[in-house]
Amino acid sequence: MDPTPRWIRDLTRLLPIRSQVVLSGNIRDSFPTPLAGGTTLAPLLRCLWTHLAALDYKLLLVYDPVEGLRPYPNEPAVVELATRLFDLKLADGAMAMSLEALTGMMKKVAAQREARCALAIDYASRLTRSPDHLDAGEHRFFVAAERLSLAANPVVPRGADIATPVGKARYNPVLWLVNRAQDLPPWLTFDSTRISVITIGLPDYEARLAAAPLLGGLFAGYEAGTPDEQRKFADTLARLTDGLPLVALADIAQLAERQGIGFRDADDAVQCYKVGGTENPWKKSYLRERIAGAQGIIEERVRGQTAAVVKTIDILMRSVMGLTGAQARVSGNRPRGVLFFAGPTGVGKTELAKTLTQLIFGDDRAYIRFDMSEFAEEHTGARLLGAPPGYIGYDAGGELTNAVRDKPFAVVLFDEIEKAHPRILDKFLQILEDGRLTDGRGETAYFSEAILVFTSNLGIYVEDEHGQRVQSVHPGDAQDVVEARVKGAIEDYFKFRLSRPEILNRIGDNIVVFGFITPEIGARIFDGMLGNVVARVKDEHKLDLAIAPEVRDALRALCIADLGNGGRGIGNRLESLFVNPLSRALFRFPLEGRTAVAVTALTADDDRVMTVTLA
């Protein structure tokens, strides 16, 4: 494969027919460049000069607003030629120059016939504060540039053999190096027939694959690797660096050299570059042991959801083995895992996300939660993802991107995802597919080491033919009935109400449906919560709280009478029926000198106000 960058090939094609060329986009990258010792990665100016020299250009003048004008390359013969041809007065290798003087220099370069030459105006994006509001001097400069683009003619150097390729007529071009073509006055490029714009894009997979062997020597053991191992290394590095410039690949190689990372562990070097640190929790040996016994641990905290727990563990095992998205050709940048927890309220969806955090990362602080009801309006996307450049607060970044940059190894929970504005949901397409998101500051957050968890109550309530909200599934319905209706509602929501089936496609078969709490499980949840109340009284007041069996049984029956709100509903009723009257009774009861207290009765008055009797 020809390693010559596409923009170089385009520029070579344009030199006989265009007097000025705007190079925009990824101009600060490195590019494959042929040198005496072979191909290497070099900055744009070096790459540009190498190819211009092959076309018999003798020198390149480079201007930037800070240093002024300087000959390139900084070699004695080139500097002497440039000084003689253009009467340069160099100080420390450069010559200060105003825009008016630069106008004259552009004319001299375009008309020079003694030697082929070119003028590159670097940092051209910084020549003006705004291309739409030019002062008189700036306007005069760009008008002169436009006039020159039309007046200049292709030249053949004196004495050149026009029968040879290097003797063909070509322009001595003016090359504008800008971040965006819009950084120049729009009329300059739109209205001139002699100015072309070449956009330099980020390298594609093939370009990264070709660059990888040039950097392999910085990875430990690369030279001793077999050809197949070296090809696998190149593929891994190219695949995992999708969306990154080649200069980032060089930085990754430098990190690998300093950290002593072997070429077989190229993925660790990429992870170190993207998220920082070489400690990868996903590769810890103890993680497999934790997951092997995970079901029992999880079911201690999330009761009565065996089917949901088993499916979650299956998806988690896939994540640990690095096989998420393995069916796709390029999948290394996707999140480690994606889970969509659906089902009734209060059945353990959020609790399971917290449990996964503790299980995988051993730290509840690696849990990041966003209540998506806070992002129901389109403008709130600026809070979550960062405001666009130019808007107030854009330099602060987004809450989501900042959080993931701070904690790249995390469980990220998006609670009640259906309440977010559809425009905000569109951003999840990029996260689910590419595993990254760029905020208003231009900084990228990588989700490739995170687990994303979405929760939803879709399908529990639906609208009937009268537009009334009615319950679609009820406590006591079989699990397969609940699962079918909930999944059907989720599919309907994304495909027809939002018209965004692509989001559902990226979630795939990772929808985990939770069932209703059964009376047996409800009783166990109640017992656990009541035990927490007893423990809290012990911690706060150093009292052993005893509860009469008949009080416990009556309270249990009241708390689990309605399981429609799951464990959260049980907790709410326990607080209302027992914790509140217990607090009132303890507040009034003489506790001094006591180490124990007993609840002997729980009664309600005519106004249904509960009263706890203590002894």
XYZ file of C-alpha atoms in Angstrom:
615
model
C 0.000 0.000 0.000
C 1.272 3.480 -0.914
C 2.056 5.243 2.399
C 1.867 8.699 0.806
C -0.872 10.697 2.589
C -3.881 11.459 0.460
C -3.526 15.202 0.958
C -0.021 15.052 -0.504
C -1.336 13.238 -3.580
C -4.102 15.850 -3.919
C -1.621 18.695 -3.535
C 0.693 17.199 -6.167
C -2.252 16.976 -8.564
C -3.207 20.617 -7.933
C 0.243 22.257 -8.229
C 0.022 22.640 -12.054
C -3.449 24.255 -11.895
C -3.843 26.071 -8.548
C -1.777 29.001 -7.314
C -2.981 28.759 -3.685
C -4.115 25.816 -1.579
C -5.750 25.798 1.840
C -4.739 22.826 4.006
C -7.269 22.461 6.823
C -8.287 19.998 9.507
C -5.840 17.562 11.050
C -2.788 19.702 10.255
C -0.970 19.103 13.561
C -0.741 15.363 13.068
C 2.220 13.233 12.028
C 2.331 11.721 8.544
C 4.237 8.854 6.864
C 7.284 10.443 5.271
C 10.031 8.794 3.188
C 13.510 9.585 4.478
C 16.940 8.155 3.716
C 16.595 5.474 6.386
C 13.065 4.459 5.349
C 9.578 5.685 6.070
C 8.966 7.492 9.352
C 6.251 9.638 10.938
C 6.959 13.349 10.619
C 5.113 16.663 11.173
C 3.236 18.275 8.305
C 5.964 20.717 7.277
C 8.584 17.968 7.108
C 6.272 15.718 5.110
C 5.315 18.594 2.823
C 8.922 19.583 2.176
C 10.014 16.009 1.424
C 7.449 15.719 -1.346
C 8.041 19.224 -2.681
C 11.770 18.501 -2.891
C 10.993 15.415 -4.983
C 9.280 17.775 -7.456
C 12.448 19.912 -7.680
C 11.316 22.672 -5.289
C 14.464 24.228 -3.844
C 13.092 25.885 -0.731
C 10.001 26.482 1.359
C 9.373 29.771 3.121
C 7.288 29.465 6.295
C 5.514 32.419 7.885
C 3.680 32.453 11.207
C 2.337 35.438 13.202
C 4.795 34.919 16.076
C 8.214 34.181 14.531
C 7.713 35.875 11.178
C 9.303 34.419 8.025
C 11.927 31.671 7.972
C 13.454 29.386 5.323
C 12.679 25.676 5.558
C 14.519 23.406 6.026
C 17.057 25.206 8.199
C 20.051 24.020 6.188
C 22.953 26.258 5.086
C 22.365 25.863 1.333
C 18.621 26.538 1.656
C 19.132 29.529 3.984
C 21.774 31.014 1.618
C 19.503 30.592 -1.413
C 16.473 32.086 0.331
C 18.515 35.024 1.654
C 19.849 35.801 -1.816
C 16.599 35.396 -3.743
C 14.364 37.285 -1.313
C 16.826 39.651 0.418
C 16.001 38.239 3.854
C 17.355 39.868 7.001
C 17.349 36.917 9.373
C 17.768 37.174 13.132
C 17.867 33.877 15.016
C 16.780 32.142 11.807
C 13.652 34.251 11.177
C 12.601 37.657 9.940
C 9.828 39.715 11.539
C 7.235 40.710 8.968
C 3.988 42.664 8.843
C 0.980 41.619 6.773
C 1.858 44.375 4.300
C 5.376 42.994 3.900
C 3.972 39.473 3.645
C 1.833 40.638 0.717
C 4.986 41.651 -1.126
C 6.662 38.355 -0.257
C 3.733 36.382 -1.695
C 4.151 38.251 -5.003
C 7.907 37.583 -5.062
C 7.426 33.859 -4.420
C 4.724 33.512 -7.083
C 6.932 35.193 -9.714
C 10.254 33.538 -8.797
C 11.769 31.730 -11.808
C 15.346 31.087 -10.695
C 14.281 28.231 -8.380
C 11.009 26.523 -7.570
C 9.759 27.629 -4.146
C 6.604 27.746 -2.038
C 5.272 29.882 0.800
C 3.419 28.238 3.716
C 1.430 30.583 5.988
C 1.288 28.621 9.241
C -1.224 29.353 12.009
C -3.262 31.218 9.406
C -6.294 30.696 11.641
C -4.692 33.231 14.022
C -4.085 36.001 11.514
C -7.371 37.653 12.485
C -9.617 37.682 15.521
C -12.626 36.983 13.334
C -12.726 36.292 9.580
C -16.086 38.106 9.427
C -14.812 41.332 11.035
C -11.525 42.351 9.411
C -9.787 45.626 10.073
C -8.584 47.696 7.113
C -5.088 46.169 7.026
C -6.349 42.603 7.259
C -8.946 43.203 4.561
C -6.316 44.685 2.242
C -4.027 41.667 2.852
C -6.665 39.080 1.946
C -7.816 41.057 -1.095
C -4.202 41.123 -2.266
C -4.024 37.358 -1.753
C -7.165 36.886 -3.827
C -5.828 39.117 -6.622
C -2.529 37.225 -6.598
C -4.298 33.880 -6.870
C -5.836 35.075 -10.153
C -2.778 36.882 -11.519
C -0.115 34.242 -10.797
C 1.031 31.892 -13.533
C 2.654 28.458 -13.431
C 6.401 28.711 -13.998
C 9.240 26.605 -15.328
C 12.561 27.415 -13.650
C 15.242 28.851 -15.906
C 17.343 26.125 -17.486
C 14.890 23.331 -16.571
C 14.336 20.564 -19.092
C 10.599 20.771 -19.812
C 10.672 17.241 -21.246
C 11.203 15.799 -17.759
C 8.497 15.474 -15.072
C 10.290 17.932 -12.759
C 10.530 20.435 -15.612
C 6.802 20.710 -16.166
C 5.129 24.031 -15.439
C 3.886 24.330 -11.855
C 2.877 27.177 -9.589
C 5.047 28.489 -6.810
C 2.112 28.083 -4.439
C 0.919 29.897 -1.349
C -0.180 27.247 1.177
C -2.548 28.300 3.971
C -2.406 26.055 7.068
C -5.643 26.464 9.032
C -7.649 24.523 11.593
C -10.820 25.062 9.583
C -11.374 26.549 6.141
C -13.891 28.932 7.787
C -11.010 30.559 9.681
C -10.228 32.467 6.470
C -12.648 35.042 5.042
C -15.289 32.943 3.267
C -15.149 35.038 0.085
C -11.450 34.229 -0.307
C -12.034 30.521 -0.936
C -15.582 30.575 -2.284
C -15.127 33.209 -4.970
C -11.648 32.416 -6.285
C -11.162 29.880 -9.079
C -7.472 29.527 -8.295
C -7.706 28.576 -4.605
C -8.510 24.996 -3.598
C -9.246 23.607 -0.147
C -7.826 20.243 0.927
C -9.241 18.858 4.164
C -6.855 16.599 6.058
C -8.957 14.092 7.955
C -8.125 11.771 10.813
C -6.310 8.633 9.663
C -8.493 5.683 8.717
C -7.881 2.093 9.742
C -5.557 1.436 6.791
C -3.427 4.487 7.607
C -3.160 3.478 11.268
C -2.339 -0.099 10.238
C 0.488 1.160 8.032
C 1.815 3.417 10.799
C 1.803 0.760 13.538
C 4.957 -1.120 12.377
C 6.857 2.188 12.325
C 6.232 2.427 16.077
C 6.603 -1.252 16.966
C 10.234 -0.908 18.026
C 9.178 1.133 21.054
C 7.194 -1.823 22.433
C 9.195 -4.353 24.410
C 9.918 -7.572 22.494
C 8.596 -6.370 19.132
C 11.764 -7.113 17.167
C 11.818 -10.696 18.470
C 8.175 -11.312 17.564
C 7.165 -13.532 14.686
C 5.680 -11.921 11.533
C 2.228 -13.158 12.551
C 2.606 -11.650 16.025
C 3.770 -8.352 14.544
C 0.797 -8.296 12.173
C -1.525 -8.989 15.096
C 0.106 -6.139 17.027
C -0.437 -3.741 14.113
C -4.084 -4.779 13.803
C -4.683 -4.370 17.548
C -3.094 -0.931 17.665
C -4.963 0.232 14.554
C -8.281 -1.170 15.735
C -8.176 0.319 19.224
C -7.119 3.792 18.082
C -10.108 4.540 15.881
C -10.698 8.299 15.832
C -7.180 9.189 17.004
C -4.494 10.996 14.963
C -1.184 9.309 14.202
C 0.557 11.597 16.688
C -1.548 9.882 19.366
C -0.218 6.498 18.200
C 3.290 7.871 18.637
C 2.382 9.044 22.149
C 1.014 5.576 22.942
C 4.295 4.033 21.774
C 6.267 6.462 23.945
C 4.140 5.500 26.953
C 4.723 1.832 26.198
C 8.476 2.370 26.093
C 8.497 4.210 29.423
C 6.156 1.757 31.133
C 7.922 -1.302 29.660
C 4.723 -2.552 28.002
C 5.260 -5.443 25.584
C 3.935 -5.450 22.046
C 1.594 -8.323 22.897
C -0.091 -6.002 25.401
C -0.698 -3.133 22.995
C -4.248 -2.849 24.323
C -2.856 -1.940 27.764
C -0.813 0.868 26.216
C -3.892 2.244 24.431
C -5.892 2.038 27.655
C -3.094 3.854 29.523
C -3.215 6.661 26.949
C -6.998 7.000 26.925
C -7.920 6.674 30.575
C -4.621 6.936 32.439
C -2.924 4.358 34.629
C -1.820 0.864 33.795
C -3.828 -0.871 36.510
C -6.766 -2.481 34.732
C -9.411 -3.955 37.074
C -10.801 -6.000 34.183
C -7.579 -8.022 34.020
C -7.214 -8.734 37.724
C -7.071 -12.442 38.507
C -9.400 -12.111 41.487
C -12.228 -10.768 39.320
C -13.022 -14.190 37.882
C -13.196 -15.631 41.382
C -15.592 -12.884 42.458
C -17.849 -13.409 39.466
C -17.814 -17.175 39.899
C -19.526 -16.707 43.282
C -21.415 -13.592 42.292
C -24.916 -15.007 42.212
C -25.072 -15.673 45.932
C -23.556 -12.285 46.761
C -25.957 -10.400 44.505
C -29.052 -12.257 45.689
C -28.279 -11.241 49.254
C -28.863 -7.639 48.194
C -31.287 -8.090 45.278
C -33.896 -10.601 46.386
C -36.296 -12.565 44.240
C -34.779 -11.694 40.833
C -32.916 -14.897 40.004
C -33.571 -14.734 36.251
C -32.388 -11.126 36.047
C -29.312 -11.849 38.160
C -28.322 -14.868 36.031
C -28.595 -12.898 32.771
C -26.660 -9.994 34.264
C -23.844 -12.312 35.338
C -23.723 -13.827 31.824
C -23.280 -10.360 30.318
C -20.702 -9.533 32.982
C -18.695 -12.671 32.171
C -18.674 -11.645 28.522
C -17.318 -8.255 29.552
C -14.576 -9.757 31.704
C -13.489 -12.023 28.847
C -13.286 -9.007 26.524
C -15.859 -10.451 24.121
C -18.365 -7.606 24.125
C -19.152 -6.916 20.474
C -16.777 -9.680 19.372
C -19.039 -10.442 16.391
C -18.143 -7.060 14.837
C -14.924 -6.478 12.905
C -14.073 -3.421 14.988
C -15.393 -3.462 18.547
C -12.518 -2.704 20.867
C -13.672 0.820 21.693
C -17.182 -0.060 22.808
C -18.067 -0.004 26.507
C -17.102 -3.110 28.444
C -20.742 -3.903 28.997
C -24.200 -2.487 28.407
C -27.205 -3.447 30.542
C -30.788 -2.260 30.219
C -32.666 -3.001 33.451
C -36.430 -2.838 32.976
C -39.358 -3.707 35.199
C -41.541 -2.439 38.039
C -40.366 0.194 40.456
C -38.641 -0.839 43.667
C -37.584 -4.345 42.585
C -33.800 -3.873 42.756
C -32.671 -2.360 39.448
C -30.608 0.426 41.008
C -29.445 -1.831 43.822
C -28.118 -4.350 41.298
C -26.094 -1.605 39.599
C -24.546 -0.676 42.956
C -23.830 -4.316 43.711
C -22.055 -4.737 40.371
C -19.881 -1.731 41.180
C -18.781 -3.241 44.481
C -18.283 -6.644 42.877
C -16.125 -5.504 39.964
C -14.228 -2.519 41.290
C -14.386 -3.215 45.026
C -15.399 0.393 45.592
C -18.872 1.924 45.690
C -17.318 5.244 44.692
C -16.864 3.872 41.157
C -20.641 4.187 40.782
C -21.814 7.195 38.757
C -25.550 7.898 38.623
C -27.568 10.291 36.491
C -31.284 10.797 37.088
C -32.489 11.260 33.519
C -35.676 13.001 34.634
C -33.401 16.015 35.193
C -32.631 16.037 31.463
C -36.149 16.098 30.058
C -35.602 19.386 28.217
C -33.376 19.668 25.163
C -31.283 22.492 26.612
C -30.277 20.345 29.597
C -28.042 18.367 27.265
C -25.507 21.164 27.761
C -25.326 20.154 31.433
C -24.834 16.494 30.687
C -22.573 16.696 27.657
C -21.132 20.213 27.702
C -22.240 23.391 25.950
C -21.144 23.963 22.324
C -18.110 26.210 21.744
C -18.978 29.894 22.047
C -21.836 29.359 24.506
C -21.702 30.281 28.175
C -20.150 27.479 30.213
C -18.677 25.546 27.282
C -15.255 25.585 28.927
C -16.609 23.708 31.973
C -17.278 20.497 30.053
C -20.236 18.210 30.703
C -21.216 16.422 33.901
C -21.089 13.047 32.145
C -17.829 13.565 30.265
C -16.114 15.041 33.330
C -17.277 12.179 35.560
C -16.070 9.486 33.159
C -12.703 11.173 32.697
C -12.323 11.227 36.489
C -13.491 7.598 36.877
C -12.946 5.703 33.621
C -13.341 2.339 35.422
C -16.900 2.679 36.642
C -20.516 1.605 36.445
C -22.419 4.508 34.880
C -26.139 4.383 35.681
C -28.703 6.312 33.645
C -31.842 6.062 35.762
C -35.256 6.190 34.049
C -33.744 6.692 30.618
C -37.128 7.154 28.934
C -37.532 10.511 30.702
C -34.561 12.081 28.886
C -35.150 14.318 25.869
C -34.838 12.379 22.578
C -32.077 14.715 21.319
C -30.007 13.809 24.358
C -30.611 10.105 23.711
C -29.015 10.545 20.287
C -25.669 11.089 22.003
C -25.839 7.573 23.387
C -25.517 6.237 19.840
C -21.936 7.483 19.753
C -21.189 6.166 23.239
C -22.607 2.709 22.531
C -20.939 2.388 19.137
C -17.602 4.187 19.527
C -17.171 4.256 23.298
C -16.271 7.938 23.391
C -17.810 11.383 23.605
C -16.260 14.820 23.029
C -17.446 17.790 25.077
C -17.586 21.509 24.254
C -13.934 21.960 25.205
C -12.900 19.434 22.584
C -11.799 16.926 25.235
C -12.765 13.302 24.750
C -14.098 10.992 27.443
C -13.634 7.270 26.823
C -16.254 4.762 27.946
C -14.333 1.670 26.812
C -13.566 0.555 30.381
C -16.991 1.347 31.857
C -20.221 -0.595 32.197
C -23.287 1.378 31.154
C -26.548 0.590 32.929
C -29.879 2.002 31.804
C -32.997 1.576 33.925
C -36.581 2.011 32.810
C -40.171 1.457 33.941
C -41.435 1.170 30.359
C -44.220 -1.369 29.902
C -45.522 -1.350 33.466
C -48.087 1.313 32.629
C -49.629 1.928 29.201
C -52.303 4.177 27.767
C -55.687 2.610 26.994
C -57.948 3.526 24.091
C -59.202 6.533 26.073
C -55.717 7.878 26.711
C -55.847 6.885 30.371
C -52.741 5.493 32.061
C -53.439 1.914 33.189
C -51.263 -0.837 34.624
C -50.204 -3.359 31.995
C -48.716 -6.001 34.308
C -49.598 -6.823 37.888
C -48.097 -8.601 40.883
C -48.803 -12.284 40.423
C -48.355 -12.256 36.627
C -46.023 -14.965 35.341
C -42.462 -13.822 34.626
C -42.723 -14.682 30.913
C -45.838 -12.495 30.640
C -44.100 -9.583 32.364
C -41.007 -10.013 30.194
C -42.955 -10.166 26.927
C -45.015 -7.054 27.692
C -42.095 -5.028 28.996
C -39.849 -5.866 26.028
C -42.709 -5.129 23.661
C -43.220 -1.716 25.251
C -39.489 -0.930 25.043
C -39.424 -1.890 21.371
C -42.517 0.219 20.687
C -41.036 3.201 22.517
C -37.744 3.308 20.636
C -39.010 2.221 17.225
C -42.298 4.074 16.927
C -42.611 6.785 19.566
C -39.027 8.034 19.271
C -38.347 6.731 15.733
C -34.878 5.735 16.910
C -34.615 1.976 16.405
C -30.843 2.355 16.085
C -30.586 2.971 19.835
C -32.452 -0.265 20.517
C -30.210 -2.096 18.037
C -27.106 -1.011 19.915
C -28.560 -2.142 23.221
C -29.224 -5.494 21.569
C -30.207 -8.451 23.710
C -28.891 -6.833 26.879
C -32.384 -6.031 28.183
C -32.826 -7.579 31.632
C -36.456 -7.684 32.815
C -37.154 -7.736 36.555
C -40.322 -9.324 37.912
C -42.630 -8.231 40.713
C -41.773 -8.984 44.305
C -43.628 -12.090 45.522
C -45.176 -12.217 49.023
C -42.438 -14.626 50.179
C -39.678 -12.328 48.937
C -41.565 -9.320 50.283
C -41.562 -10.912 53.743
C -37.793 -11.459 53.538
C -37.248 -7.871 52.434
C -39.423 -6.677 55.321
C -37.452 -8.749 57.837
C -34.200 -7.290 56.521
C -35.484 -3.728 56.737
C -36.873 -4.220 60.238
C -33.490 -5.628 61.245
C -31.888 -2.431 59.920
C -34.207 -0.375 62.156
C -33.207 -2.432 65.197
C -29.526 -2.019 64.319
C -29.909 1.746 63.914
C -31.516 2.070 67.376
C -28.595 0.109 68.785
C -26.040 2.357 67.052
C -27.719 5.641 67.927
C -28.985 5.013 71.476
C -27.129 1.877 72.681
C -30.501 0.168 73.183
C -31.490 -3.381 72.379
C -34.873 -3.065 70.695
C -37.147 -6.089 71.128
C -40.332 -6.374 69.072
C -43.174 -8.610 70.202
C -43.905 -11.423 67.687
C -47.537 -10.337 67.261
C -46.403 -6.773 66.496
C -43.859 -8.046 63.984
C -46.451 -10.282 62.267
C -49.096 -7.549 62.087
C -46.578 -5.031 60.777
C -45.337 -7.488 58.160
C -48.861 -8.115 56.895
C -49.494 -4.380 56.563
C -46.213 -3.660 54.774
C -46.469 -6.424 52.170
C -50.199 -6.067 51.510
C -49.484 -4.108 48.312
C -46.339 -5.172 46.425
C -46.955 -2.980 43.402
C -44.157 -0.618 44.455
C -41.688 -3.376 45.288
C -39.116 -3.160 48.031
C -39.206 0.626 48.016
C -42.919 0.505 48.761
C -42.292 -1.883 51.657
C -39.706 0.520 53.054
C -42.016 3.502 52.689
C -44.842 1.737 54.530
C -42.472 0.520 57.251
C -41.282 4.075 57.789
C -44.828 5.419 57.960
C -46.351 2.620 60.080
C -43.476 1.906 62.442
C -40.374 4.130 62.236
C -42.309 7.382 62.678
C -44.366 6.249 65.715
C -41.259 4.520 67.150
C -39.320 7.788 66.921
C -42.174 9.616 68.653
C -42.345 7.011 71.424
C -38.567 6.932 71.994
C -38.484 10.729 72.103
C -40.976 10.736 74.995
C -39.814 7.562 76.768
C -37.383 7.842 79.730
C -34.270 6.154 78.283
C -31.690 7.163 80.890
C -30.052 4.119 82.455
C -31.793 1.646 80.137
C -30.006 -0.798 77.867
C -33.094 -2.387 76.353
C -36.616 -1.471 75.373
C -39.473 -3.559 74.000
C -42.260 -2.783 71.532
C -45.314 -4.450 73.038
C -48.103 -3.042 70.884
C -48.795 -1.173 67.665
C -52.211 0.489 67.450
C -54.041 3.018 65.284
C -56.479 5.677 66.477
C -59.588 6.876 64.673
C -57.503 9.103 62.420
C -55.246 6.133 61.501
C -52.343 7.616 63.399
C -50.118 4.722 64.522
C -48.873 4.508 68.100
C -46.067 2.319 69.449
C -46.255 1.133 73.049
C -42.881 0.680 74.743
C -41.939 -1.168 77.924
